[in-house]
């Protein structure tokens, strides 16, 4: 709503009222770990405690930092909740205990944290929302890469996709404080071991924490905080009905006209908005003059608005008495700080009648930057053609003449009763009628004709246009003046009412369309609703097509029988589906099609295609309905996106349940078989004592050892899937690590010759000794099982930024193209000796290696056999 009516915004007042009943959220936002978010949150919590506020630490992670731990001491720390998961006991925030304690302020670290399975909410930010609903204020910490809308942007330049995110909606009612640290200082903190342990800090500096990445993340954090501040400022202004333009955040508005060259204005606004990192909008102002636009001009406006929408801007059509008044209203409502407007070449007569919009915008708009771009000239003689069109057709002229004749007849009848002096008022009737029915110019024309007729028939000398009495002359001009004024006023009111009614009808139609879509919850019902409602609103035949097993098929139509599409129609529909562009009749692609196809495109891609066809075979959507069509397509696309997201949520739930059951099964098998296997091993030892020479004893012991490795792999796979690995890295000599693994696999490796080529002077590597031992056990076992009885070569070498360790067998090697697939869970080789086994060993090796930040790769050695290589990055 406009903000210049001195009334607070009802929506802003409602949001403020809702906030009053909830707790207040403050987010300490940082560009990266280590900038001091937790430290700042604890410091402010301590200050609030000294000021008399009841403050409790709900959960905080100090990561062993002494200065952070010192701030925890004076504050009350709520005990954490213990949750049993996958045979382990994990800690989480005790939300029930916190609600029962009911402090005034709760300090909750790591806002984007994922709770362990079995918690009330899957995400910690959902726990915080419950605390806010209970009236508890919350301070929390968040890194900018965890913001949902920025997740893809961060991943694009850091090459690291963060899986734990929070929705942007959490910022709506939050106070945001940026905890900033220059990249050079953060890098020094990393090198000093104040953020991560030295080994992890080195890897972080080489990857995520480069200076370029930190600078970009810092800018994103500052911009996100500025966006929140700007939104809070605008809401405060709406609540207090404060008008004017405020530059807390830039907002760009571009005015779209019917003249050629409007596309250049939109592209200029897009470039300006991108440079300012600002939202932007394209607006078309509908005035009484718009009623005289040709179809080509209406199409020009519709195409320009469509271009703006495709470039990421919002679009709007505003009815107003004049272009300048409409722009002022939209500027105040949007609180735009930048206006892009075109300056066209207009005739002097046009400027005299309509004024200059550019000059009107340059005056009286304090705080608004106006960018004037040269635009195309009006078509030759366009003002004259529009004026002629406004005066009406021959039918309108005949109606005006008939009204004047009827009024003259009425005046002749009543003249003996009221006299000549009262007849002039009667001649106002046709003027008012013509203005109300036909518009401004017909009303003015009627006023002139009414004055002349009054003079000719009723003012002496009669039946001439000569006026003998000066008083009669004055009466004549007053009549024409009143008629002109009345016609002008009536015409403006009619034009305003027409625009208002049309806008209200379209808004009501869009609202009803959206409500109809919310009442359906499956694909077929949604497609059927879209086709029926759009056909009703646009008076067209409508079909909806979507993908079925790789083929685009029609699944709903506004008619009872699904129409048959010809080859050209199908080609147009397929093009629309694959390219995401409008095709068919009335577009620039495959225009010979009888249908116009529009994509339902969202951030998830093209989800469906809507086909439109007019009964007369012409352009399905006229220029005047292009904006309405774009709005309806947007609503339909959002409805399909909702269904797509719901399907994905259900699929994720099924996969999560399947993974849970698989993990439970693997854990059960791994633990339940360990006890009987131990008994079998003890029985074999007893048999060996009684029959030491029996050839079956070594075989039995070898198979028991193989079963133990299989069960260990099952348990390790569960640990990887559940994310329950706990690293304890230390400096390791690879020679000792290899020797330990070979010793533990001595019975399995009896048939193989071990060629150890690990130089004793290799530098120490940082790794978890237990996990590295498991990796080497699995790689050596894989070489022994699949490489035959040949030699197993274990080699080590120094590279530019690290150390490599390889295990190579002399078997048939890996099938071509399977180098990456061999690391998948339960994957097995094809053919020969490489077939068989559980398929878990290599998957576990890869999982453990990734957990430690160690690279692992498989390849076929040029001299034969399969080769698996570990790559350790040195500090």
CSV table of C-alpha atoms in Angstrom, one decimal, residues 74 84 117 148 165 178 207 214 221 228 236 289 326 426 538 552 597 601 654 661 698 718 735 789 798 808 873:
chain,number,residue,atom,x,y,z
A,74,UNK,CA,30.7,-17.0,35.4
A,84,UNK,CA,21.9,-43.2,22.9
A,117,UNK,CA,18.5,-38.9,15.5
A,148,UNK,CA,20.3,-21.5,2.7
A,165,UNK,CA,21.8,-24.8,6.5
A,178,UNK,CA,28.5,-9.2,12.3
A,207,UNK,CA,41.4,-25.2,0.7
A,214,UNK,CA,37.7,-15.4,3.2
A,221,UNK,CA,28.4,-11.7,5.6
A,228,UNK,CA,18.6,-7.5,7.6
A,236,UNK,CA,10.0,0.5,11.4
A,289,UNK,CA,-4.1,7.4,-22.3
A,326,UNK,CA,1.9,6.4,-10.6
A,426,UNK,CA,-30.3,21.3,-19.8
A,538,UNK,CA,-8.2,-16.3,-20.2
A,552,UNK,CA,6.4,-35.3,-22.5
A,597,UNK,CA,3.5,-23.4,-25.0
A,601,UNK,CA,10.0,-22.9,-14.6
A,654,UNK,CA,12.1,-43.3,2.8
A,661,UNK,CA,17.2,-50.1,9.0
A,698,UNK,CA,45.1,-73.5,9.3
A,718,UNK,CA,27.9,-48.4,10.3
A,735,UNK,CA,57.0,-47.6,7.6
A,789,UNK,CA,49.6,-65.4,-5.4
A,798,UNK,CA,57.6,-37.8,-1.5
A,808,UNK,CA,49.8,-52.8,-5.9
A,873,UNK,CA,49.1,-33.5,2.5
